[in-house]
Amino acid sequence: EAGVAQSPRYKIIEKRQSVAFWCNPISGHATLYWYQQILGQGPKLLIQFQNNGVVDDSQLPKDRFSAERLKGVDSTLKIQPAKLEDSAVYLCASSYSGTAQETQYFGPGTRLLVL
Amino acid sequence: RKEVEQDPGPFNVPEGATVAFNCTYSNSASQSFFWYRQDCRKEPKLLMSVYSSGNEDGRFTAQLNRASQYISLLIRDSKLSDSATYLCVVRFRAGRRALTFGSGTRLQVQP
C-alpha cells in the first residue's frame, strides 16, 4: 500500500516570498492533517480536513497560511508571504475516518528554509 | 504550561539497559494516548497506543495513570536500533481528532 506522498521534499526561499506544498494521502483516507514541526519541537497541527471540509483550523495563521483540499483527496498548503519563523518541516498525515484511537500515517515532510 | 510535557533528554544508555520515559498532560478530558517514534530527519511513526490497563508490545511497555495525568514508556533490553526521539502524544475530546505532541525525548543507545 502506498504511503502519504508529499512534494517538494526541500524548499529554500527568501522571506516575503510565497511557497506551496502538496500532499496526496493514502487512498481511501477521508481525514487529512497538516502539521508544522519546528526544530526541537513536536509536530503542531495547522489544519484538519474531513473529506473536503475543514474540521479544525484554529492554529493556522490565517493571515499568511491557507490550505485547501479540493475533491477530498489531494491537498495544498500555501504560505504567502513567508517569514523567517516559518522555517520548519511541514508534515502531512492521513487517517481512514479520524476516530479517536485511529492511527495517523505521516508523509516524509517538506523541509522549508526561509532566508 | 504546555499541553504535553516531556523531558527532552538525551538519555544515553548502553545496549541491554532498561530505560523509562515519562510524560505529563494537562487536559484531564484527554481521550487517547500514544507513543510515536521519530528517527532523525524522518516522519513520526506510531510505536504503540497506551491503554488504561497498561499494555506491552515485545520489549516495550506503556502505562497510563489518569489520576496523575502521566504516561510512561519502558524499553527493556535496549538495542542500537532503538536510538530515536520518542514522542508522547495525546488526543483530547470535544471533537478534536488531531493529535497533540510533546516535544519528544531523545534516546541514544550506545554499544
mmCIF file with all atom_site columns, C-alpha atoms in Angstrom:
data_model
loop_
_atom_site.group_PDB
_atom_site.id
_atom_site.type_symbol
_atom_site.label_atom_id
_atom_site.label_alt_id
_atom_site.label_comp_id
_atom_site.label_asym_id
_atom_site.label_entity_id
_atom_site.label_seq_id
_atom_site.pdbx_PDB_ins_code
_atom_site.Cartn_x
_atom_site.Cartn_y
_atom_site.Cartn_z
_atom_site.occupancy
_atom_site.B_iso_or_equiv
_atom_site.pdbx_formal_charge
_atom_site.auth_seq_id
_atom_site.auth_comp_id
_atom_site.auth_asym_id
_atom_site.auth_atom_id
_atom_site.pdbx_PDB_model_num
ATOM 1   C CA . GLU A 1 1   ? 0.000   0.000  0.000  1.00 0.00 ? 1   GLU A CA 1
ATOM 2   C CA . ALA A 1 2   ? 1.402   3.387  -0.982 1.00 0.00 ? 2   ALA A CA 1
ATOM 3   C CA . GLY A 1 3   ? 2.004   5.813  1.851  1.00 0.00 ? 3   GLY A CA 1
ATOM 4   C CA . VAL A 1 4   ? 1.351   9.517  2.149  1.00 0.00 ? 4   VAL A CA 1
ATOM 5   C CA . ALA A 1 5   ? 3.178   11.395 -0.595 1.00 0.00 ? 5   ALA A CA 1
ATOM 6   C CA . GLN A 1 6   ? 4.476   14.934 -0.257 1.00 0.00 ? 6   GLN A CA 1
ATOM 7   C CA . SER A 1 7   ? 6.330   17.297 -2.527 1.00 0.00 ? 7   SER A CA 1
ATOM 8   C CA . PRO A 1 8   ? 8.668   19.025 -2.736 1.00 0.00 ? 8   PRO A CA 1
ATOM 9   C CA . ARG A 1 9   ? 10.914  17.394 -0.145 1.00 0.00 ? 9   ARG A CA 1
ATOM 10  C CA . TYR A 1 10  ? 13.011  20.522 0.318  1.00 0.00 ? 10  TYR A CA 1
ATOM 11  C CA . LYS A 1 11  ? 12.436  24.190 -0.386 1.00 0.00 ? 11  LYS A CA 1
ATOM 12  C CA . ILE A 1 12  ? 14.582  27.259 0.221  1.00 0.00 ? 12  ILE A CA 1
ATOM 13  C CA . ILE A 1 13  ? 13.022  30.691 -0.233 1.00 0.00 ? 13  ILE A CA 1
ATOM 14  C CA . GLU A 1 14  ? 13.622  34.236 0.866  1.00 0.00 ? 14  GLU A CA 1
ATOM 15  C CA . LYS A 1 15  ? 11.359  35.977 3.342  1.00 0.00 ? 15  LYS A CA 1
ATOM 16  C CA . ARG A 1 16  ? 8.277   37.583 1.844  1.00 0.00 ? 16  ARG A CA 1
ATOM 17  C CA . GLN A 1 17  ? 8.210   35.047 -0.987 1.00 0.00 ? 17  GLN A CA 1
ATOM 18  C CA . SER A 1 18  ? 5.386   32.547 -1.461 1.00 0.00 ? 18  SER A CA 1
ATOM 19  C CA . VAL A 1 19  ? 5.577   28.777 -1.293 1.00 0.00 ? 19  VAL A CA 1
ATOM 20  C CA . ALA A 1 20  ? 3.185   25.870 -1.745 1.00 0.00 ? 20  ALA A CA 1
ATOM 21  C CA . PHE A 1 21  ? 3.314   22.275 -0.571 1.00 0.00 ? 21  PHE A CA 1
ATOM 22  C CA . TRP A 1 22  ? 1.381   19.321 -1.954 1.00 0.00 ? 22  TRP A CA 1
ATOM 23  C CA . CYS A 1 23  ? 0.102   16.200 -0.228 1.00 0.00 ? 23  CYS A CA 1
ATOM 24  C CA . ASN A 1 24  ? -1.519  13.043 -1.541 1.00 0.00 ? 24  ASN A CA 1
ATOM 25  C CA . PRO A 1 25  ? -2.964  10.927 1.290  1.00 0.00 ? 25  PRO A CA 1
ATOM 26  C CA . ILE A 1 26  ? -3.316  7.175  1.448  1.00 0.00 ? 26  ILE A CA 1
ATOM 27  C CA . SER A 1 27  ? -6.054  6.019  -0.886 1.00 0.00 ? 27  SER A CA 1
ATOM 28  C CA . GLY A 1 28  ? -9.429  5.905  0.846  1.00 0.00 ? 28  GLY A CA 1
ATOM 29  C CA . HIS A 1 29  ? -8.408  8.039  3.819  1.00 0.00 ? 29  HIS A CA 1
ATOM 30  C CA . ALA A 1 30  ? -11.045 10.648 4.490  1.00 0.00 ? 30  ALA A CA 1
ATOM 31  C CA . THR A 1 31  ? -9.134  12.674 7.063  1.00 0.00 ? 31  THR A CA 1
ATOM 32  C CA . LEU A 1 32  ? -6.069  14.742 6.196  1.00 0.00 ? 32  LEU A CA 1
ATOM 33  C CA . TYR A 1 33  ? -3.882  16.790 8.527  1.00 0.00 ? 33  TYR A CA 1
ATOM 34  C CA . TRP A 1 34  ? -1.148  19.360 8.063  1.00 0.00 ? 34  TRP A CA 1
ATOM 35  C CA . TYR A 1 35  ? 1.379   19.718 10.885 1.00 0.00 ? 35  TYR A CA 1
ATOM 36  C CA . GLN A 1 36  ? 4.281   22.122 11.374 1.00 0.00 ? 36  GLN A CA 1
ATOM 37  C CA . GLN A 1 37  ? 7.357   20.781 13.151 1.00 0.00 ? 37  GLN A CA 1
ATOM 38  C CA . ILE A 1 38  ? 9.934   23.336 14.225 1.00 0.00 ? 38  ILE A CA 1
ATOM 39  C CA . LEU A 1 39  ? 13.388  22.002 15.071 1.00 0.00 ? 39  LEU A CA 1
ATOM 40  C CA . GLY A 1 40  ? 13.475  20.541 18.574 1.00 0.00 ? 40  GLY A CA 1
ATOM 41  C CA . GLN A 1 41  ? 9.692   20.519 18.960 1.00 0.00 ? 41  GLN A CA 1
ATOM 42  C CA . GLY A 1 42  ? 6.908   18.070 18.338 1.00 0.00 ? 42  GLY A CA 1
ATOM 43  C CA . PRO A 1 43  ? 4.568   18.478 15.378 1.00 0.00 ? 43  PRO A CA 1
ATOM 44  C CA . LYS A 1 44  ? 1.829   21.076 15.826 1.00 0.00 ? 44  LYS A CA 1
ATOM 45  C CA . LEU A 1 45  ? -1.481  20.796 13.998 1.00 0.00 ? 45  LEU A CA 1
ATOM 46  C CA . LEU A 1 46  ? -2.176  23.538 11.466 1.00 0.00 ? 46  LEU A CA 1
ATOM 47  C CA . ILE A 1 47  ? -5.354  22.272 9.837  1.00 0.00 ? 47  ILE A CA 1
ATOM 48  C CA . GLN A 1 48  ? -7.502  19.140 9.646  1.00 0.00 ? 48  GLN A CA 1
ATOM 49  C CA . PHE A 1 49  ? -9.818  18.197 6.777  1.00 0.00 ? 49  PHE A CA 1
ATOM 50  C CA . GLN A 1 50  ? -12.591 15.633 6.765  1.00 0.00 ? 50  GLN A CA 1
ATOM 51  C CA . ASN A 1 51  ? -13.119 14.898 3.084  1.00 0.00 ? 51  ASN A CA 1
ATOM 52  C CA . ASN A 1 52  ? -13.055 18.402 1.584  1.00 0.00 ? 52  ASN A CA 1
ATOM 53  C CA . GLY A 1 53  ? -14.363 20.217 4.653  1.00 0.00 ? 53  GLY A CA 1
ATOM 54  C CA . VAL A 1 54  ? -12.285 21.895 7.377  1.00 0.00 ? 54  VAL A CA 1
ATOM 55  C CA . VAL A 1 55  ? -12.673 20.320 10.839 1.00 0.00 ? 55  VAL A CA 1
ATOM 56  C CA . ASP A 1 56  ? -10.100 22.362 12.763 1.00 0.00 ? 56  ASP A CA 1
ATOM 57  C CA . ASP A 1 57  ? -8.005  25.311 11.619 1.00 0.00 ? 57  ASP A CA 1
ATOM 58  C CA . SER A 1 58  ? -7.744  27.055 14.981 1.00 0.00 ? 58  SER A CA 1
ATOM 59  C CA . GLN A 1 59  ? -3.929  27.054 14.945 1.00 0.00 ? 59  GLN A CA 1
ATOM 60  C CA . LEU A 1 60  ? -3.494  28.092 11.313 1.00 0.00 ? 60  LEU A CA 1
ATOM 61  C CA . PRO A 1 61  ? -2.051  31.633 10.956 1.00 0.00 ? 61  PRO A CA 1
ATOM 62  C CA . LYS A 1 62  ? -4.710  32.680 8.513  1.00 0.00 ? 62  LYS A CA 1
ATOM 63  C CA . ASP A 1 63  ? -3.105  35.997 7.629  1.00 0.00 ? 63  ASP A CA 1
ATOM 64  C CA . ARG A 1 64  ? -0.391  34.132 5.750  1.00 0.00 ? 64  ARG A CA 1
ATOM 65  C CA . PHE A 1 65  ? -1.276  30.437 5.594  1.00 0.00 ? 65  PHE A CA 1
ATOM 66  C CA . SER A 1 66  ? -4.009  28.860 3.509  1.00 0.00 ? 66  SER A CA 1
ATOM 67  C CA . ALA A 1 67  ? -4.921  25.287 2.677  1.00 0.00 ? 67  ALA A CA 1
ATOM 68  C CA . GLU A 1 68  ? -7.396  23.520 0.500  1.00 0.00 ? 68  GLU A CA 1
ATOM 69  C CA . ARG A 1 69  ? -8.457  20.002 -0.270 1.00 0.00 ? 69  ARG A CA 1
ATOM 70  C CA . LEU A 1 70  ? -10.379 20.077 -3.491 1.00 0.00 ? 70  LEU A CA 1
ATOM 71  C CA . LYS A 1 71  ? -12.364 16.937 -4.284 1.00 0.00 ? 71  LYS A CA 1
ATOM 72  C CA . GLY A 1 72  ? -11.483 15.486 -0.894 1.00 0.00 ? 72  GLY A CA 1
ATOM 73  C CA . VAL A 1 73  ? -8.223  13.852 -1.986 1.00 0.00 ? 73  VAL A CA 1
ATOM 74  C CA . ASP A 1 74  ? -5.050  15.895 -2.591 1.00 0.00 ? 74  ASP A CA 1
ATOM 75  C CA . SER A 1 75  ? -4.302  18.947 -0.535 1.00 0.00 ? 75  SER A CA 1
ATOM 76  C CA . THR A 1 76  ? -2.112  22.012 -0.865 1.00 0.00 ? 76  THR A CA 1
ATOM 77  C CA . LEU A 1 77  ? -0.757  24.264 1.881  1.00 0.00 ? 77  LEU A CA 1
ATOM 78  C CA . LYS A 1 78  ? 0.395   27.752 0.949  1.00 0.00 ? 78  LYS A CA 1
ATOM 79  C CA . ILE A 1 79  ? 2.389   30.380 2.785  1.00 0.00 ? 79  ILE A CA 1
ATOM 80  C CA . GLN A 1 80  ? 2.213   33.943 1.499  1.00 0.00 ? 80  GLN A CA 1
ATOM 81  C CA . PRO A 1 81  ? 4.314   35.859 2.443  1.00 0.00 ? 81  PRO A CA 1
ATOM 82  C CA . ALA A 1 82  ? 6.818   33.669 4.282  1.00 0.00 ? 82  ALA A CA 1
ATOM 83  C CA . LYS A 1 83  ? 8.599   34.780 7.444  1.00 0.00 ? 83  LYS A CA 1
ATOM 84  C CA . LEU A 1 84  ? 11.858  33.559 8.939  1.00 0.00 ? 84  LEU A CA 1
ATOM 85  C CA . GLU A 1 85  ? 9.960   31.783 11.721 1.00 0.00 ? 85  GLU A CA 1
ATOM 86  C CA . ASP A 1 86  ? 8.151   29.631 9.146  1.00 0.00 ? 86  ASP A CA 1
ATOM 87  C CA . SER A 1 87  ? 11.329  27.592 8.701  1.00 0.00 ? 87  SER A CA 1
ATOM 88  C CA . ALA A 1 88  ? 10.205  24.108 9.694  1.00 0.00 ? 88  ALA A CA 1
ATOM 89  C CA . VAL A 1 89  ? 9.206   20.698 8.416  1.00 0.00 ? 89  VAL A CA 1
ATOM 90  C CA . TYR A 1 90  ? 5.648   20.566 7.132  1.00 0.00 ? 90  TYR A CA 1
ATOM 91  C CA . LEU A 1 91  ? 4.150   17.146 7.668  1.00 0.00 ? 91  LEU A CA 1
ATOM 92  C CA . CYS A 1 92  ? 1.029   15.821 6.037  1.00 0.00 ? 92  CYS A CA 1
ATOM 93  C CA . ALA A 1 93  ? -0.810  12.919 7.663  1.00 0.00 ? 93  ALA A CA 1
ATOM 94  C CA . SER A 1 94  ? -3.930  10.964 6.875  1.00 0.00 ? 94  SER A CA 1
ATOM 95  C CA . SER A 1 95  ? -6.254  8.550  8.616  1.00 0.00 ? 95  SER A CA 1
ATOM 96  C CA . TYR A 1 96  ? -9.212  6.478  7.496  1.00 0.00 ? 96  TYR A CA 1
ATOM 97  C CA . SER A 1 97  ? -12.006 8.324  9.265  1.00 0.00 ? 97  SER A CA 1
ATOM 98  C CA . GLY A 1 98  ? -10.477 10.353 12.096 1.00 0.00 ? 98  GLY A CA 1
ATOM 99  C CA . THR A 1 99  ? -11.811 8.330  15.019 1.00 0.00 ? 99  THR A CA 1
ATOM 100 C CA . ALA A 1 100 ? -10.196 8.610  18.444 1.00 0.00 ? 100 ALA A CA 1
ATOM 101 C CA . GLN A 1 101 ? -7.993  5.511  18.535 1.00 0.00 ? 101 GLN A CA 1
ATOM 102 C CA . GLU A 1 102 ? -7.162  5.511  14.859 1.00 0.00 ? 102 GLU A CA 1
ATOM 103 C CA . THR A 1 103 ? -3.600  5.587  13.568 1.00 0.00 ? 103 THR A CA 1
ATOM 104 C CA . GLN A 1 104 ? -2.423  8.610  11.638 1.00 0.00 ? 104 GLN A CA 1
ATOM 105 C CA . TYR A 1 105 ? 0.095   7.937  8.894  1.00 0.00 ? 105 TYR A CA 1
ATOM 106 C CA . PHE A 1 106 ? 2.628   10.634 8.152  1.00 0.00 ? 106 PHE A CA 1
ATOM 107 C CA . GLY A 1 107 ? 4.302   11.569 4.911  1.00 0.00 ? 107 GLY A CA 1
ATOM 108 C CA . PRO A 1 108 ? 8.057   12.269 4.715  1.00 0.00 ? 108 PRO A CA 1
ATOM 109 C CA . GLY A 1 109 ? 7.529   16.001 5.102  1.00 0.00 ? 109 GLY A CA 1
ATOM 110 C CA . THR A 1 110 ? 8.687   19.102 3.278  1.00 0.00 ? 110 THR A CA 1
ATOM 111 C CA . ARG A 1 111 ? 11.660  20.907 4.805  1.00 0.00 ? 111 ARG A CA 1
ATOM 112 C CA . LEU A 1 112 ? 11.299  24.653 4.381  1.00 0.00 ? 112 LEU A CA 1
ATOM 113 C CA . LEU A 1 113 ? 14.117  27.101 4.976  1.00 0.00 ? 113 LEU A CA 1
ATOM 114 C CA . VAL A 1 114 ? 13.266  30.796 4.859  1.00 0.00 ? 114 VAL A CA 1
ATOM 115 C CA . LEU A 1 115 ? 16.270  33.097 4.471  1.00 0.00 ? 115 LEU A CA 1
ATOM 116 C CA . ARG B 2 1   ? 2.059   25.389 30.627 1.00 0.00 ? 1   ARG B CA 1
ATOM 117 C CA . LYS B 2 2   ? 2.480   23.013 27.689 1.00 0.00 ? 2   LYS B CA 1
ATOM 118 C CA . GLU B 2 3   ? -0.377  20.606 26.994 1.00 0.00 ? 3   GLU B CA 1
ATOM 119 C CA . VAL B 2 4   ? 2.018   17.657 26.823 1.00 0.00 ? 4   VAL B CA 1
ATOM 120 C CA . GLU B 2 5   ? 5.379   17.786 28.590 1.00 0.00 ? 5   GLU B CA 1
ATOM 121 C CA . GLN B 2 6   ? 8.375   15.513 28.256 1.00 0.00 ? 6   GLN B CA 1
ATOM 122 C CA . ASP B 2 7   ? 11.965  15.515 29.450 1.00 0.00 ? 7   ASP B CA 1
ATOM 123 C CA . PRO B 2 8   ? 13.944  16.280 26.253 1.00 0.00 ? 8   PRO B CA 1
ATOM 124 C CA . GLY B 2 9   ? 16.910  14.139 27.325 1.00 0.00 ? 9   GLY B CA 1
ATOM 125 C CA . PRO B 2 10  ? 19.093  12.941 25.783 1.00 0.00 ? 10  PRO B CA 1
ATOM 126 C CA . PHE B 2 11  ? 19.105  9.621  27.551 1.00 0.00 ? 11  PHE B CA 1
ATOM 127 C CA . ASN B 2 12  ? 22.391  7.869  26.819 1.00 0.00 ? 12  ASN B CA 1
ATOM 128 C CA . VAL B 2 13  ? 22.215  4.196  27.750 1.00 0.00 ? 13  VAL B CA 1
ATOM 129 C CA . PRO B 2 14  ? 24.306  1.108  26.950 1.00 0.00 ? 14  PRO B CA 1
ATOM 130 C CA . GLU B 2 15  ? 22.936  -1.746 24.890 1.00 0.00 ? 15  GLU B CA 1
ATOM 131 C CA . GLY B 2 16  ? 20.866  -4.100 27.010 1.00 0.00 ? 16  GLY B CA 1
ATOM 132 C CA . ALA B 2 17  ? 19.832  -1.441 29.506 1.00 0.00 ? 17  ALA B CA 1
ATOM 133 C CA . THR B 2 18  ? 16.288  -0.708 30.606 1.00 0.00 ? 18  THR B CA 1
ATOM 134 C CA . VAL B 2 19  ? 15.159  2.869  30.159 1.00 0.00 ? 19  VAL B CA 1
ATOM 135 C CA . ALA B 2 20  ? 11.936  4.654  31.074 1.00 0.00 ? 20  ALA B CA 1
ATOM 136 C CA . PHE B 2 21  ? 10.377  7.867  29.796 1.00 0.00 ? 21  PHE B CA 1
ATOM 137 C CA . ASN B 2 22  ? 7.582   9.819  31.417 1.00 0.00 ? 22  ASN B CA 1
ATOM 138 C CA . CYS B 2 23  ? 5.193   12.355 30.043 1.00 0.00 ? 23  CYS B CA 1
ATOM 139 C CA . THR B 2 24  ? 2.540   14.541 31.659 1.00 0.00 ? 24  THR B CA 1
ATOM 140 C CA . TYR B 2 25  ? -0.539  16.063 30.078 1.00 0.00 ? 25  TYR B CA 1
ATOM 141 C CA . SER B 2 26  ? -2.616  18.975 31.249 1.00 0.00 ? 26  SER B CA 1
ATOM 142 C CA . ASN B 2 27  ? -6.121  18.261 29.983 1.00 0.00 ? 27  ASN B CA 1
ATOM 143 C CA . SER B 2 28  ? -7.953  15.797 32.212 1.00 0.00 ? 28  SER B CA 1
ATOM 144 C CA . ALA B 2 29  ? -10.538 15.261 29.459 1.00 0.00 ? 29  ALA B CA 1
ATOM 145 C CA . SER B 2 30  ? -7.932  13.625 27.225 1.00 0.00 ? 30  SER B CA 1
ATOM 146 C CA . GLN B 2 31  ? -9.241  10.574 25.489 1.00 0.00 ? 31  GLN B CA 1
ATOM 147 C CA . SER B 2 32  ? -6.493  8.677  23.694 1.00 0.00 ? 32  SER B CA 1
ATOM 148 C CA . PHE B 2 33  ? -2.790  8.265  24.287 1.00 0.00 ? 33  PHE B CA 1
ATOM 149 C CA . PHE B 2 34  ? 0.083   7.121  22.107 1.00 0.00 ? 34  PHE B CA 1
ATOM 150 C CA . TRP B 2 35  ? 3.820   6.858  21.826 1.00 0.00 ? 35  TRP B CA 1
ATOM 151 C CA . TYR B 2 36  ? 5.289   7.741  18.440 1.00 0.00 ? 36  TYR B CA 1
ATOM 152 C CA . ARG B 2 37  ? 8.859   7.204  17.377 1.00 0.00 ? 37  ARG B CA 1
ATOM 153 C CA . GLN B 2 38  ? 10.719  9.665  15.163 1.00 0.00 ? 38  GLN B CA 1
ATOM 154 C CA . ASP B 2 39  ? 14.089  8.853  13.660 1.00 0.00 ? 39  ASP B CA 1
ATOM 155 C CA . CYS B 2 40  ? 16.440  11.682 12.716 1.00 0.00 ? 40  CYS B CA 1
ATOM 156 C CA . ARG B 2 41  ? 15.080  13.590 9.705  1.00 0.00 ? 41  ARG B CA 1
ATOM 157 C CA . LYS B 2 42  ? 12.186  11.171 9.297  1.00 0.00 ? 42  LYS B CA 1
ATOM 158 C CA . GLU B 2 43  ? 8.460   11.343 9.892  1.00 0.00 ? 43  GLU B CA 1
ATOM 159 C CA . PRO B 2 44  ? 6.826   10.192 13.164 1.00 0.00 ? 44  PRO B CA 1
ATOM 160 C CA . LYS B 2 45  ? 5.568   6.625  13.225 1.00 0.00 ? 45  LYS B CA 1
ATOM 161 C CA . LEU B 2 46  ? 3.213   5.037  15.708 1.00 0.00 ? 46  LEU B CA 1
ATOM 162 C CA . LEU B 2 47  ? 5.060   2.898  18.235 1.00 0.00 ? 47  LEU B CA 1
ATOM 163 C CA . MET B 2 48  ? 2.092   1.905  20.361 1.00 0.00 ? 48  MET B CA 1
ATOM 164 C CA . SER B 2 49  ? -1.191  3.053  21.755 1.00 0.00 ? 49  SER B CA 1
ATOM 165 C CA . VAL B 2 50  ? -1.488  3.369  25.541 1.00 0.00 ? 50  VAL B CA 1
ATOM 166 C CA . TYR B 2 51  ? -4.441  1.824  27.342 1.00 0.00 ? 51  TYR B CA 1
ATOM 167 C CA . SER B 2 52  ? -5.675  2.403  30.873 1.00 0.00 ? 52  SER B CA 1
ATOM 168 C CA . SER B 2 53  ? -4.785  -1.124 31.958 1.00 0.00 ? 53  SER B CA 1
ATOM 169 C CA . GLY B 2 54  ? -1.271  -0.815 30.579 1.00 0.00 ? 54  GLY B CA 1
ATOM 170 C CA . ASN B 2 55  ? -0.040  -2.718 27.571 1.00 0.00 ? 55  ASN B CA 1
ATOM 171 C CA . GLU B 2 56  ? 3.042   -4.421 26.294 1.00 0.00 ? 56  GLU B CA 1
ATOM 172 C CA . ASP B 2 57  ? 4.493   -4.974 22.850 1.00 0.00 ? 57  ASP B CA 1
ATOM 173 C CA . GLY B 2 58  ? 7.628   -7.064 22.946 1.00 0.00 ? 58  GLY B CA 1
ATOM 174 C CA . ARG B 2 59  ? 10.298  -5.091 24.775 1.00 0.00 ? 59  ARG B CA 1
ATOM 175 C CA . PHE B 2 60  ? 8.063   -2.030 25.101 1.00 0.00 ? 60  PHE B CA 1
ATOM 176 C CA . THR B 2 61  ? 5.612   -1.430 27.950 1.00 0.00 ? 61  THR B CA 1
ATOM 177 C CA . ALA B 2 62  ? 3.310   1.557  28.189 1.00 0.00 ? 62  ALA B CA 1
ATOM 178 C CA . GLN B 2 63  ? 1.411   2.690  31.264 1.00 0.00 ? 63  GLN B CA 1
ATOM 179 C CA . LEU B 2 64  ? -1.254  5.341  31.793 1.00 0.00 ? 64  LEU B CA 1
ATOM 180 C CA . ASN B 2 65  ? -2.111  6.978  35.108 1.00 0.00 ? 65  ASN B CA 1
ATOM 181 C CA . ARG B 2 66  ? -5.228  9.079  34.583 1.00 0.00 ? 66  ARG B CA 1
ATOM 182 C CA . ALA B 2 67  ? -5.373  10.295 38.177 1.00 0.00 ? 67  ALA B CA 1
ATOM 183 C CA . SER B 2 68  ? -1.888  11.799 37.958 1.00 0.00 ? 68  SER B CA 1
ATOM 184 C CA . GLN B 2 69  ? -2.181  12.563 34.237 1.00 0.00 ? 69  GLN B CA 1
ATOM 185 C CA . TYR B 2 70  ? 1.014   10.892 33.188 1.00 0.00 ? 70  TYR B CA 1
ATOM 186 C CA . ILE B 2 71  ? 2.062   8.311  30.666 1.00 0.00 ? 71  ILE B CA 1
ATOM 187 C CA . SER B 2 72  ? 5.186   6.179  30.708 1.00 0.00 ? 72  SER B CA 1
ATOM 188 C CA . LEU B 2 73  ? 7.155   4.077  28.253 1.00 0.00 ? 73  LEU B CA 1
ATOM 189 C CA . LEU B 2 74  ? 9.567   1.383  29.372 1.00 0.00 ? 74  LEU B CA 1
ATOM 190 C CA . ILE B 2 75  ? 12.072  -0.131 26.972 1.00 0.00 ? 75  ILE B CA 1
ATOM 191 C CA . ARG B 2 76  ? 13.801  -3.307 28.088 1.00 0.00 ? 76  ARG B CA 1
ATOM 192 C CA . ASP B 2 77  ? 16.987  -4.776 26.632 1.00 0.00 ? 77  ASP B CA 1
ATOM 193 C CA . SER B 2 78  ? 17.742  -1.651 24.574 1.00 0.00 ? 78  SER B CA 1
ATOM 194 C CA . LYS B 2 79  ? 19.069  -2.135 21.055 1.00 0.00 ? 79  LYS B CA 1
ATOM 195 C CA . LEU B 2 80  ? 21.155  0.246  18.973 1.00 0.00 ? 80  LEU B CA 1
ATOM 196 C CA . SER B 2 81  ? 18.171  0.487  16.630 1.00 0.00 ? 81  SER B CA 1
ATOM 197 C CA . ASP B 2 82  ? 16.062  1.944  19.449 1.00 0.00 ? 82  ASP B CA 1
ATOM 198 C CA . SER B 2 83  ? 18.018  5.207  19.151 1.00 0.00 ? 83  SER B CA 1
ATOM 199 C CA . ALA B 2 84  ? 15.424  7.794  18.177 1.00 0.00 ? 84  ALA B CA 1
ATOM 200 C CA . THR B 2 85  ? 13.188  10.511 19.599 1.00 0.00 ? 85  THR B CA 1
ATOM 201 C CA . TYR B 2 86  ? 10.107  9.240  21.400 1.00 0.00 ? 86  TYR B CA 1
ATOM 202 C CA . LEU B 2 87  ? 7.078   11.495 21.194 1.00 0.00 ? 87  LEU B CA 1
ATOM 203 C CA . CYS B 2 88  ? 4.306   11.375 23.764 1.00 0.00 ? 88  CYS B CA 1
ATOM 204 C CA . VAL B 2 89  ? 1.002   12.057 22.039 1.00 0.00 ? 89  VAL B CA 1
ATOM 205 C CA . VAL B 2 90  ? -2.460  12.836 23.349 1.00 0.00 ? 90  VAL B CA 1
ATOM 206 C CA . ARG B 2 91  ? -5.813  13.238 21.694 1.00 0.00 ? 91  ARG B CA 1
ATOM 207 C CA . PHE B 2 92  ? -8.283  15.433 23.538 1.00 0.00 ? 92  PHE B CA 1
ATOM 208 C CA . ARG B 2 93  ? -12.042 15.127 23.475 1.00 0.00 ? 93  ARG B CA 1
ATOM 209 C CA . ALA B 2 94  ? -14.590 17.646 22.312 1.00 0.00 ? 94  ALA B CA 1
ATOM 210 C CA . GLY B 2 95  ? -14.335 16.921 18.628 1.00 0.00 ? 95  GLY B CA 1
ATOM 211 C CA . ARG B 2 96  ? -10.618 17.427 18.301 1.00 0.00 ? 96  ARG B CA 1
ATOM 212 C CA . ARG B 2 97  ? -9.447  14.435 16.377 1.00 0.00 ? 97  ARG B CA 1
ATOM 213 C CA . ALA B 2 98  ? -5.935  15.599 15.720 1.00 0.00 ? 98  ALA B CA 1
ATOM 214 C CA . LEU B 2 99  ? -3.022  14.736 17.919 1.00 0.00 ? 99  LEU B CA 1
ATOM 215 C CA . THR B 2 100 ? -1.149  16.935 20.396 1.00 0.00 ? 100 THR B CA 1
ATOM 216 C CA . PHE B 2 101 ? 2.519   16.066 20.566 1.00 0.00 ? 101 PHE B CA 1
ATOM 217 C CA . GLY B 2 102 ? 5.084   16.554 23.269 1.00 0.00 ? 102 GLY B CA 1
ATOM 218 C CA . SER B 2 103 ? 8.489   17.838 22.220 1.00 0.00 ? 103 SER B CA 1
ATOM 219 C CA . GLY B 2 104 ? 9.980   14.371 22.444 1.00 0.00 ? 104 GLY B CA 1
ATOM 220 C CA . THR B 2 105 ? 12.640  12.569 24.458 1.00 0.00 ? 105 THR B CA 1
ATOM 221 C CA . ARG B 2 106 ? 15.819  11.664 22.655 1.00 0.00 ? 106 ARG B CA 1
ATOM 222 C CA . LEU B 2 107 ? 17.306  8.217  23.292 1.00 0.00 ? 107 LEU B CA 1
ATOM 223 C CA . GLN B 2 108 ? 20.819  7.247  22.272 1.00 0.00 ? 108 GLN B CA 1
ATOM 224 C CA . VAL B 2 109 ? 21.739  3.605  22.804 1.00 0.00 ? 109 VAL B CA 1
ATOM 225 C CA . GLN B 2 110 ? 25.468  3.067  22.820 1.00 0.00 ? 110 GLN B CA 1
ATOM 226 C CA . PRO B 2 111 ? 27.435  -0.100 22.043 1.00 0.00 ? 111 PRO B CA 1
#
